[in-house]
XYZ file of C-alpha atoms in Angstrom:
700
model
C 5.398 25.604 1.574
C 5.650 22.675 -0.838
C 2.926 20.135 -1.485
C 3.768 18.223 -4.683
C 6.974 16.483 -5.795
C 7.550 14.831 -9.172
C 10.958 13.139 -9.740
C 12.541 13.870 -13.122
C 15.711 11.815 -12.746
C 18.007 10.597 -9.980
C 18.980 14.112 -8.867
C 16.290 16.430 -10.271
C 12.748 16.948 -9.015
C 9.789 19.193 -9.753
C 8.357 20.822 -6.658
C 4.951 22.506 -6.496
C 3.975 24.745 -3.619
C 3.232 28.308 -2.629
C 5.229 31.272 -1.407
C 4.403 34.542 0.301
C 2.116 35.512 3.157
C -1.597 35.060 3.690
C -2.749 37.841 1.369
C 0.094 37.564 -1.170
C 0.435 33.798 -1.411
C 1.537 32.617 -4.837
C 1.500 29.130 -6.361
C 4.878 28.137 -7.810
C 6.470 25.278 -9.691
C 10.246 24.880 -9.272
C 12.877 22.473 -10.540
C 15.653 21.567 -8.114
C 18.831 19.575 -7.933
C 18.343 17.616 -4.704
C 22.077 17.022 -4.379
C 23.106 20.683 -4.443
C 19.783 22.168 -3.359
C 20.006 24.683 -6.220
C 17.007 25.873 -8.156
C 17.251 25.208 -11.909
C 14.197 27.211 -12.978
C 10.659 27.947 -11.963
C 7.154 28.900 -12.991
C 4.967 31.216 -10.934
C 1.191 31.216 -10.744
C -1.160 34.081 -9.950
C -0.894 36.439 -7.033
C -3.901 36.820 -4.754
C -3.768 33.780 -2.489
C -3.187 31.157 -5.169
C -2.421 27.588 -4.134
C -1.226 24.643 -6.244
C -3.380 21.575 -6.802
C -1.468 19.735 -9.537
C 1.839 19.821 -11.427
C 3.028 17.990 -14.523
C 6.102 17.721 -16.696
C 4.452 17.848 -20.125
C 5.357 15.425 -22.905
C 6.346 18.370 -25.131
C 9.135 19.284 -22.671
C 7.252 22.105 -20.980
C 5.606 22.359 -17.583
C 2.047 22.773 -16.311
C 0.874 24.191 -12.985
C -2.761 24.202 -11.805
C -4.266 25.604 -8.640
C -6.911 27.774 -6.999
C -7.337 31.543 -6.717
C -9.142 33.867 -4.339
C -9.272 31.475 -1.393
C -10.525 28.631 -3.596
C -13.402 30.389 -5.384
C -11.740 30.100 -8.813
C -8.894 28.161 -10.416
C -6.141 28.511 -13.001
C -3.803 26.561 -15.287
C -0.428 27.928 -16.421
C 1.625 26.367 -19.250
C 5.310 27.064 -19.888
C 7.976 25.860 -22.279
C 11.074 23.902 -21.248
C 12.763 27.146 -20.102
C 9.837 28.020 -17.805
C 8.768 30.892 -20.040
C 4.990 31.255 -19.720
C 3.106 30.323 -22.910
C -0.424 30.926 -21.671
C -2.607 31.074 -18.595
C -6.320 30.441 -18.201
C -8.663 30.628 -15.217
C -12.301 29.804 -14.338
C -14.889 30.247 -11.626
C -16.425 27.261 -9.833
C -13.933 24.693 -11.101
C -10.813 23.172 -9.542
C -8.276 21.441 -11.788
C -7.036 18.799 -9.368
C -5.169 16.707 -11.927
C -3.486 17.750 -15.193
C -1.600 16.085 -18.045
C 0.488 17.943 -20.628
C 0.495 16.191 -24.011
C 3.159 15.967 -26.708
C 1.247 18.291 -29.065
C 1.270 21.074 -26.452
C -2.338 20.649 -25.368
C -3.354 20.049 -21.750
C -6.028 17.824 -20.216
C -7.361 19.168 -16.896
C -9.856 17.452 -14.599
C -11.392 18.016 -11.203
C -14.659 17.557 -9.338
C -16.835 16.051 -12.110
C -15.447 18.129 -15.017
C -12.777 17.262 -17.585
C -11.545 19.579 -20.353
C -8.992 19.833 -23.147
C -7.007 23.064 -23.636
C -5.365 23.650 -27.021
C -1.643 24.544 -27.388
C -2.625 28.232 -27.742
C -4.482 28.230 -24.416
C -7.972 28.172 -25.946
C -10.618 25.759 -24.707
C -11.176 22.828 -27.074
C -13.965 21.026 -25.184
C -15.238 20.345 -21.683
C -17.385 17.505 -20.357
C -19.137 16.808 -17.078
C -19.513 13.294 -15.674
C -22.663 12.643 -13.677
C -21.576 10.461 -10.761
C -23.828 11.673 -7.969
C -21.799 13.324 -5.239
C -18.588 11.658 -6.409
C -15.521 13.253 -7.932
C -12.590 12.646 -10.268
C -9.512 11.850 -8.174
C -6.809 11.118 -10.768
C -6.174 11.003 -14.500
C -3.715 9.760 -17.113
C -3.542 9.563 -20.900
C -2.595 6.486 -22.937
C -0.194 6.791 -25.895
C -3.139 6.541 -28.320
C -4.761 9.597 -26.724
C -7.355 7.715 -24.655
C -8.064 9.653 -21.455
C -8.409 7.646 -18.232
C -10.318 9.138 -15.307
C -10.513 7.494 -11.874
C -12.781 8.452 -9.002
C -15.460 7.328 -6.593
C -19.177 7.828 -6.030
C -21.308 9.218 -3.203
C -19.283 8.918 0.044
C -22.316 7.461 1.800
C -22.323 4.477 -0.565
C -18.893 4.510 -2.165
C -17.752 2.417 -5.069
C -14.924 3.366 -7.412
C -14.924 3.733 -11.157
C -12.740 4.212 -14.216
C -13.901 6.097 -17.316
C -12.248 6.035 -20.735
C -12.723 9.038 -23.047
C -11.553 9.431 -26.616
C -9.610 12.502 -27.741
C -12.881 14.361 -28.360
C -14.108 13.691 -24.824
C -16.704 11.051 -25.712
C -17.145 8.172 -23.270
C -15.887 4.929 -24.842
C -15.912 2.690 -21.778
C -16.530 2.496 -18.060
C -15.609 0.093 -15.267
C -16.946 -0.125 -11.736
C -15.056 -1.547 -8.751
C -16.931 -2.757 -5.684
C -20.531 -3.636 -4.912
C -22.934 -1.156 -3.365
C -21.799 -0.204 0.114
C -18.299 -1.727 0.050
C -16.628 1.704 0.401
C -13.983 1.368 -2.331
C -12.247 4.717 -2.859
C -9.629 4.907 -5.604
C -7.463 8.004 -5.259
C -4.429 7.261 -7.444
C -4.068 5.999 -11.006
C -0.700 4.755 -12.295
C 0.049 3.867 -15.913
C 2.414 0.879 -16.122
C 4.266 -0.781 -18.966
C 2.101 -2.366 -21.620
C -0.679 0.124 -20.828
C -1.613 -1.841 -17.710
C -2.988 0.217 -14.859
C -2.606 0.254 -11.109
C -5.415 1.816 -9.071
C -4.630 2.611 -5.451
C -6.975 3.724 -2.697
C -8.783 2.445 0.360
C -11.309 -0.305 1.052
C -13.437 0.418 4.081
C -11.970 2.288 7.016
C -8.411 1.031 7.335
C -7.594 -1.320 4.441
C -5.356 -0.401 1.510
C -6.927 -1.146 -1.882
C -4.740 -2.002 -4.881
C -6.440 -2.957 -8.148
C -4.393 -4.112 -11.123
C -6.139 -3.853 -14.484
C -5.705 -3.893 -18.216
C -5.827 -0.601 -20.109
C -9.598 -0.986 -20.512
C -10.007 -1.055 -16.748
C -10.945 -4.745 -16.701
C -9.183 -6.738 -14.018
C -5.877 -7.758 -15.505
C -3.080 -10.160 -14.658
C -0.910 -7.621 -12.904
C -0.070 -9.325 -9.616
C 0.921 -7.303 -6.554
C 0.722 -9.691 -3.594
C 3.575 -7.998 -1.725
C 2.949 -4.388 -2.657
C 4.639 -2.173 -0.070
C 5.320 1.531 -0.193
C 7.874 2.587 2.426
C 8.854 6.111 3.363
C 12.147 6.087 5.224
C 12.870 8.500 8.041
C 14.104 11.907 6.947
C 15.126 15.295 8.246
C 14.451 18.809 6.947
C 17.487 20.894 6.098
C 17.465 24.583 5.052
C 18.537 25.001 1.435
C 18.484 28.733 0.787
C 15.737 30.946 -0.554
C 13.770 30.908 -3.758
C 15.475 32.873 -6.523
C 12.408 34.424 -8.122
C 11.890 37.988 -9.292
C 9.824 38.896 -6.246
C 11.712 38.266 -2.971
C 10.044 36.010 -0.448
C 10.808 35.489 3.187
C 10.072 31.790 3.474
C 13.168 29.549 3.239
C 13.228 26.517 0.981
C 13.612 23.159 2.668
C 14.792 19.986 1.009
C 14.135 16.431 2.133
C 17.376 14.744 3.151
C 16.809 11.019 3.626
C 18.653 9.142 6.309
C 17.934 5.811 4.643
C 18.859 4.531 1.207
C 15.628 5.482 -0.559
C 12.583 7.557 0.231
C 10.043 5.772 -1.985
C 10.184 2.054 -2.714
C 7.451 0.314 -4.711
C 7.756 -3.423 -5.221
C 9.198 -4.626 -8.525
C 6.596 -7.209 -9.563
C 5.592 -6.508 -13.163
C 2.454 -7.182 -15.155
C 2.314 -10.513 -16.940
C -1.092 -11.646 -18.130
C -4.651 -10.648 -17.510
C -5.670 -10.930 -13.808
C -4.134 -10.918 -10.324
C -5.178 -14.521 -9.606
C -7.475 -16.370 -11.956
C -9.032 -19.776 -12.557
C -10.851 -20.521 -15.795
C -12.596 -23.355 -17.575
C -15.701 -24.460 -19.456
C -18.963 -26.171 -18.555
C -19.661 -28.372 -21.576
C -21.657 -31.256 -22.991
C -19.247 -34.210 -23.169
C -20.506 -35.883 -26.332
C -17.875 -38.659 -26.398
C -17.848 -39.256 -22.607
C -14.049 -38.964 -22.403
C -13.989 -36.367 -19.607
C -12.159 -33.834 -21.790
C -13.309 -30.781 -23.706
C -12.895 -31.539 -27.399
C -13.365 -29.419 -30.482
C -17.022 -29.142 -31.419
C -18.390 -29.906 -27.946
C -20.799 -27.155 -26.922
C -20.754 -25.161 -23.704
C -23.591 -24.602 -21.223
C -24.462 -20.880 -21.103
C -25.041 -19.242 -17.713
C -24.116 -22.260 -15.614
C -23.508 -21.462 -11.939
C -20.098 -22.038 -10.332
C -19.896 -21.909 -6.539
C -16.706 -20.714 -4.875
C -15.565 -21.332 -1.318
C -14.497 -19.558 0.836
C -16.788 -16.657 0.074
C -19.940 -18.662 -0.682
C -20.537 -16.683 -3.852
C -21.676 -17.749 -7.301
C -20.416 -16.700 -10.689
C -21.822 -17.830 -14.007
C -20.457 -18.952 -17.336
C -20.865 -16.659 -20.311
C -23.000 -17.309 -23.365
C -20.470 -19.876 -24.650
C -20.113 -21.784 -21.373
C -16.752 -20.255 -20.403
C -16.017 -19.059 -16.871
C -13.195 -16.968 -15.441
C -12.920 -16.581 -11.679
C -10.532 -13.876 -10.515
C -9.734 -12.556 -7.086
C -7.549 -9.971 -5.384
C -6.985 -12.239 -2.357
C -4.253 -14.888 -2.397
C -5.874 -17.977 -0.833
C -6.978 -21.557 -1.480
C -10.365 -21.862 -3.217
C -12.695 -24.703 -4.138
C -14.723 -24.288 -7.334
C -17.764 -26.501 -7.913
C -20.331 -26.455 -10.680
C -23.980 -26.331 -9.637
C -25.337 -29.199 -11.724
C -27.887 -28.555 -14.494
C -30.372 -31.050 -13.065
C -31.133 -34.709 -12.360
C -31.185 -35.577 -16.058
C -27.425 -35.092 -16.346
C -24.375 -36.869 -14.973
C -20.797 -35.639 -14.603
C -17.930 -37.011 -16.699
C -15.256 -34.922 -14.955
C -14.289 -34.033 -11.408
C -17.174 -32.435 -9.452
C -14.904 -29.705 -8.057
C -11.410 -28.239 -8.267
C -9.209 -26.839 -5.511
C -6.729 -24.132 -6.476
C -4.078 -22.643 -4.226
C -2.951 -19.210 -5.380
C 0.595 -18.195 -4.511
C 3.014 -15.575 -5.782
C 4.332 -18.136 -8.273
C 1.009 -19.873 -9.039
C -1.381 -17.144 -10.088
C -3.257 -18.730 -13.001
C -5.132 -22.029 -13.362
C -6.784 -23.025 -16.639
C -8.786 -25.922 -18.116
C -10.880 -26.463 -14.986
C -13.619 -28.018 -17.083
C -16.921 -29.547 -15.982
C -18.309 -32.106 -18.445
C -21.850 -33.495 -18.529
C -23.642 -36.190 -20.463
C -27.369 -37.033 -20.461
C -28.448 -39.566 -17.841
C -31.865 -40.020 -19.446
C -33.486 -38.675 -22.594
C -36.026 -36.004 -21.797
C -37.376 -33.016 -23.673
C -37.843 -29.896 -21.573
C -38.429 -26.555 -23.273
C -39.267 -23.317 -21.453
C -41.114 -20.595 -23.360
C -41.160 -16.898 -22.516
C -42.677 -13.683 -23.810
C -41.433 -10.229 -22.853
C -42.808 -6.894 -24.012
C -41.175 -3.508 -23.735
C -42.952 -1.044 -21.481
C -45.390 0.773 -23.775
C -47.763 3.702 -23.943
C -50.972 3.622 -25.942
C -50.924 3.286 -29.741
C -47.903 2.763 -31.950
C -45.340 0.004 -32.348
C -43.718 -1.807 -29.437
C -40.963 -4.425 -29.327
C -41.730 -7.888 -27.972
C -39.262 -10.744 -27.442
C -40.281 -14.395 -27.472
C -37.895 -17.147 -26.448
C -37.446 -20.879 -25.946
C -34.793 -22.302 -23.586
C -33.806 -25.948 -24.017
C -33.062 -27.321 -20.547
C -33.582 -30.970 -21.503
C -31.192 -33.662 -22.729
C -32.478 -33.844 -26.305
C -31.930 -31.352 -29.124
C -35.450 -31.120 -30.520
C -36.966 -29.247 -33.390
C -40.347 -27.680 -32.996
C -42.797 -24.849 -33.489
C -43.641 -21.733 -31.500
C -47.141 -20.268 -31.767
C -48.236 -16.875 -30.472
C -51.985 -16.290 -30.183
C -52.349 -12.521 -30.010
C -55.116 -10.675 -28.232
C -57.570 -9.050 -30.632
C -56.458 -5.650 -29.284
C -52.919 -6.258 -30.613
C -51.843 -6.591 -34.236
C -48.670 -8.176 -35.618
C -46.467 -5.790 -37.629
C -43.519 -8.052 -38.389
C -40.390 -9.854 -37.212
C -36.896 -10.506 -38.527
C -36.723 -13.184 -39.807
C -40.418 -13.245 -40.716
C -42.731 -15.951 -39.319
C -43.402 -19.189 -41.159
C -47.129 -18.529 -41.225
C -49.954 -16.409 -39.840
C -53.331 -18.075 -39.378
C -56.073 -15.874 -38.001
C -54.713 -14.162 -34.915
C -51.902 -16.701 -34.385
C -48.315 -16.353 -35.619
C -46.020 -19.381 -36.095
C -42.242 -19.898 -36.191
C -40.214 -23.102 -36.384
C -36.833 -23.951 -34.860
C -34.390 -26.745 -35.713
C -32.177 -28.832 -33.399
C -32.093 -26.492 -30.426
C -28.847 -27.270 -28.567
C -28.512 -28.085 -24.881
C -29.230 -25.010 -22.786
C -29.369 -22.907 -25.939
C -31.830 -20.018 -26.195
C -33.918 -19.382 -29.319
C -35.215 -15.800 -29.490
C -37.251 -13.682 -31.890
C -37.887 -9.934 -31.804
C -41.360 -8.866 -32.911
C -42.984 -5.539 -33.628
C -46.564 -5.269 -32.367
C -49.084 -2.479 -32.755
C -50.576 -1.580 -29.379
C -54.156 -0.450 -28.633
C -55.093 3.188 -28.050
C -56.809 5.301 -25.415
C -60.237 3.877 -26.227
C -59.092 0.611 -24.630
C -57.866 2.205 -21.409
C -58.359 -0.260 -18.537
C -58.775 -3.311 -20.779
C -56.491 -6.316 -20.321
C -54.272 -7.751 -23.055
C -54.077 -11.551 -22.985
C -51.802 -13.342 -25.420
C -50.550 -16.920 -25.195
C -47.292 -18.451 -26.412
C -47.162 -22.234 -26.856
C -43.999 -24.282 -27.480
C -44.509 -27.432 -29.547
C -41.851 -30.160 -29.736
C -41.509 -32.561 -32.661
C -41.178 -36.195 -31.544
C -39.007 -36.960 -34.568
C -41.862 -38.510 -36.508
C -43.571 -35.267 -37.426
C -45.980 -35.276 -34.481
C -46.091 -32.049 -32.463
C -46.872 -31.981 -28.750
C -47.338 -28.856 -26.626
C -44.618 -28.880 -23.931
C -44.855 -25.389 -22.412
C -47.074 -22.324 -22.326
C -46.338 -18.695 -21.443
C -48.987 -16.018 -20.880
C -48.664 -12.294 -21.526
C -51.295 -10.483 -19.472
C -51.150 -6.713 -19.041
C -53.653 -3.973 -18.202
C -53.678 -1.043 -20.642
C -52.837 2.111 -18.675
C -51.492 4.380 -21.461
C -48.587 5.239 -19.140
C -45.545 3.309 -17.994
C -42.461 3.408 -15.823
C -39.488 3.011 -18.188
C -37.615 0.947 -15.572
C -39.575 -1.686 -13.694
C -39.609 -5.165 -12.164
C -42.228 -7.852 -12.889
C -42.826 -11.249 -11.300
C -44.655 -14.339 -12.552
C -46.808 -15.663 -11.034
C -48.091 -12.285 -9.969
C -50.291 -13.897 -7.330
C -53.656 -12.851 -5.964
C -54.420 -9.619 -4.188
C -52.087 -6.851 -3.067
C -49.760 -9.330 -1.333
C -49.403 -11.597 -4.363
C -50.691 -14.793 -2.739
C -49.293 -17.924 -4.410
C -49.678 -21.644 -3.570
C -47.065 -23.097 -1.233
C -46.016 -25.666 -3.872
C -45.099 -23.013 -6.481
C -41.731 -24.116 -7.910
C -40.352 -21.091 -9.780
C -40.558 -17.319 -9.545
C -39.835 -15.667 -12.899
C -38.512 -12.110 -12.759
C -38.382 -9.617 -15.626
C -36.329 -6.428 -15.342
C -37.102 -3.826 -18.003
C -34.993 -0.718 -18.502
C -34.902 2.261 -20.843
C -32.308 4.946 -21.485
C -34.278 8.174 -21.032
C -31.148 10.325 -20.705
C -29.621 12.604 -23.297
C -26.764 10.437 -24.579
C -25.965 6.842 -25.506
C -25.399 4.545 -22.509
C -22.186 2.529 -22.830
C -22.675 0.259 -19.821
C -25.777 -0.891 -17.951
C -25.457 -2.738 -14.638
C -28.407 -4.275 -12.778
C -28.130 -5.113 -9.085
C -30.831 -7.396 -7.697
C -30.789 -8.465 -4.031
C -32.425 -11.887 -4.141
C -34.375 -13.189 -1.164
C -32.724 -15.861 0.980
C -35.937 -17.862 0.508
C -34.801 -18.483 -3.074
C -32.247 -21.056 -4.263
C -29.723 -18.702 -5.860
C -27.832 -21.494 -7.593
C -30.955 -22.491 -9.533
C -31.088 -19.196 -11.465
C -31.811 -19.712 -15.168
C -31.599 -16.922 -17.747
C -34.701 -17.089 -19.954
C -34.138 -14.078 -22.190
C -32.332 -10.806 -22.730
C -32.388 -7.899 -25.126
C -28.591 -7.518 -25.347
C -25.707 -9.936 -24.658
C -24.983 -10.325 -20.934
C -21.256 -9.763 -20.383
C -21.172 -10.771 -16.722
C -23.384 -12.437 -14.108
C -22.548 -13.225 -10.504
C -24.295 -13.542 -7.142
C -22.519 -12.460 -3.964
C -22.686 -14.366 -0.693
C -25.422 -12.011 0.519
C -27.608 -12.736 -2.517
C -26.784 -9.636 -4.603
C -27.139 -10.692 -8.247
C -25.294 -8.454 -10.703
C -26.030 -8.462 -14.439
C -23.574 -6.508 -16.615
C -24.181 -5.243 -20.143
C -20.803 -3.873 -21.250
C -20.566 -1.900 -24.490
C -24.349 -2.073 -24.813
C -24.443 1.247 -26.727
C -28.064 1.830 -25.711
C -29.355 4.953 -27.500
C -31.376 7.514 -25.611
C -35.132 7.592 -26.166
C -34.999 10.973 -27.909
C -32.803 9.564 -30.681
C -34.220 6.048 -31.124
C -37.159 5.220 -28.852
C -37.677 1.569 -29.894
C -33.971 0.753 -29.473
C -33.699 2.574 -26.122
C -35.351 -0.348 -24.281
C -33.700 -3.419 -22.791
C -34.537 -6.289 -20.472
C -33.341 -9.451 -18.774
C -35.658 -12.295 -17.738
C -34.701 -15.105 -15.366
C -36.295 -17.557 -13.007
C -35.263 -18.883 -9.582
C -36.592 -21.790 -7.537
C -38.107 -21.213 -4.132
C -36.693 -23.280 -1.290
C -39.109 -26.121 -0.509
C -41.072 -26.170 2.722
C -41.309 -22.423 3.289
C -43.771 -21.551 6.072
C -47.270 -20.306 5.453
C -47.359 -16.513 4.840
C -43.651 -16.297 3.951
C -43.243 -13.027 2.046
C -40.747 -12.710 -0.823
C -40.148 -9.148 -2.023
C -37.767 -7.864 -4.649
C -36.700 -4.691 -6.430
C -33.547 -3.717 -8.318
C -31.133 -0.861 -8.903
C -30.299 -0.074 -12.542
C -27.075 1.821 -13.288
C -26.644 3.635 -16.604
C -22.897 4.296 -16.936
C -21.862 6.302 -13.857
C -25.246 7.769 -13.011
C -26.911 7.098 -9.643
C -29.071 3.957 -9.723
C -32.686 3.962 -10.822
C -34.615 2.027 -8.161
C -37.568 0.068 -9.504
C -40.907 -0.808 -7.986
C -41.082 -3.669 -5.481
C -42.787 -6.939 -6.416
C -44.198 -9.191 -3.721
C -45.291 -12.783 -3.351
C -46.791 -14.363 -0.239
C -46.859 -18.128 0.184
C -50.255 -19.487 1.168
C -50.727 -22.996 2.538
C -54.473 -23.595 2.613
C -54.038 -26.438 5.116
C -52.730 -23.894 7.624
C -55.102 -21.084 6.720
C -58.318 -19.976 8.381
C -60.718 -20.330 5.454
C -64.037 -19.744 7.263
C -64.315 -15.980 7.718
C -66.658 -14.531 10.303
C -68.894 -11.632 9.197
C -69.070 -8.599 11.468
C -71.711 -5.908 11.027
C -69.958 -2.560 11.512
C -73.211 -0.596 11.183
C -74.778 1.389 8.332
C -74.600 -1.660 6.085
C -70.828 -2.001 6.373
C -69.914 -5.704 6.597
C -66.440 -7.000 7.401
C -65.156 -10.544 6.870
C -62.509 -11.483 9.437
C -60.157 -14.445 9.190
C -57.380 -15.244 11.616
C -54.524 -12.723 12.000
C -52.768 -11.716 8.757
C -54.708 -14.083 6.505
C -57.099 -11.187 5.952
C -54.320 -9.329 4.162
C -53.435 -11.937 1.561
C -56.701 -13.513 0.463
C -59.308 -12.333 -1.991
C -62.982 -12.767 -1.142
C -66.295 -13.249 -2.888
C -69.497 -11.858 -1.386
C -72.993 -13.251 -2.077
C -76.513 -11.950 -1.364
C -79.237 -14.584 -1.083
C -76.837 -17.045 -2.682
C -76.137 -14.867 -5.749
C -72.565 -13.739 -6.436
C -72.072 -9.965 -6.170
C -69.940 -8.829 -9.087
C -66.763 -6.998 -8.041
C -67.247 -7.699 -4.314
C -63.816 -9.276 -3.760
C -62.384 -7.547 -0.685
C -62.647 -8.200 3.043
C -65.237 -5.466 3.537
C -68.499 -4.828 1.685
C -71.266 -2.235 1.918
C -74.707 -3.844 1.698
C -77.004 -1.949 -0.659
C -80.018 -4.318 -0.790
C -81.894 -6.300 1.830
C -81.017 -9.971 1.986
C -78.806 -12.676 3.495
C -75.093 -11.975 2.964
C -72.417 -14.669 2.892
C -68.743 -14.615 1.958
C -66.182 -17.116 0.753
């Protein structure tokens, strides 16, 4: 029985299969002339119910056969020379080599399940690695001419997305790519290496859709276009072609495939030419000369939102204002920039319509230019600390985002809590006066972000339960040397001497367990902190954040980040994805301070949300191919006092237990203050209170 066929030339094929009966089955690799049906040579695997899983014609001229032994409980790899003389054989327990590649130096790369290994030309193990991808598995492999190993596979079948991993010749991970959002059921099963080191990944999308992904050698979506990709298998018949001429006679006849059509396997002939299947690119920029064209020296707007229809998704420019929309679906799309605000006016077209066809696959220079409508200075300050335990140094980032139409200079001051001491920054501050630290900035460009990384010494166990309060103030210079405070950011954190290395924070935090906030709150600011607590450097970090539909997704503004953001988009369902490619985040055992990272952004709430609207949020953080780390959930509840029942009724539950009742769920979102004989009772801030002294009790 034959399971694998690898064409060598027009008339010669490699055939992998097994011979013999149930108890004496033997994996074999044979070379045949399909015109004459004659065997030209063969390689036999182990006896003892061995079955083939992979075959390869090695680059050194030899052959490689891999399979399972003992009804699948162990596996083997056999290597031969060009004459099918066995050079070596090796076998293992609890491993199945499902894909193999023979290299020009005589070594072999074998992979299966989540394990990949390199076998030296003498049959000795060089190295083996295991990829942690949940319940996923490696499905295919190839090797680039420079020795880079490419592994394709998918994740947990219950929540499948596909991935590509690049390893160097020593087995170290040098890059990863992920294909598909959470739950899209992308399953790549075949990897093909094309000319120019482009790749073709083939699999399924969902239940019944064929998935074809064309990429560059790095795994990034490339300009290989396959709009009419069709694989056709013509009708065929099976004709007896004699018996296998091996040393041990077998009873099973050999069958060859005789096609009744012209060809048995016909891929399309479209070749790679460029970087993506279909792409549209441009720049969002400040049009200094108002000519509607992007000129040299005109700056881009970082992280500007571009809406795309159909699809109703958003993708964002990079740190230089460039955007690149690419799609696997040939269609007509309209791209529109979500304007930076009422202080700006367009100098170019407000949108572009592109119609992708087989011949028109790339559109460039779809630029959106803006010029100030009025002069206004608007600076947004931020302060972000790494999650910390008690005592020792901790990293803190401060930032200023210029979202106005001027390019001001100014000063940033940080008034530190007395429990915290300043250790230093690079570059150092301009001055330190008392407990306040000062920096200056010059001509901050439109939508540019000024950031500083500080080292702070944190309090110890003696301050457990205390609250750190530090204030950052942004001062703008009016051009005449007069400074005016234009924004303030507060860092407030309770000292717990313990922390979750990956968490989500929201500002304003709100009052009470439901995070009550006023109905006219404009922005919610989210901070996502992460830390590599694994045992190796993380190459890629991906954050997935499902934003509430009560938020205006197009208003998202990035306020700070620890490492450059390589990609940001928001799907039609509100799933925001932040990518940090090639982040090279060390593990905490090697470099604890550098193992932390973060991204901070803010989003507007939709106006007019009803009283008691609840907005919750948590995120999934992916370190390379590991399962996601799910953070805590933050919550805000909108409170409109005009609609609230603010006069609670006091009920005596007996034994001194008093309960303040307001209407329906209002009880769950408000804080309270109890009084006895008109005097405030310290710490009595919940809906219920136990009376300990005689008197008249009231509550607000």
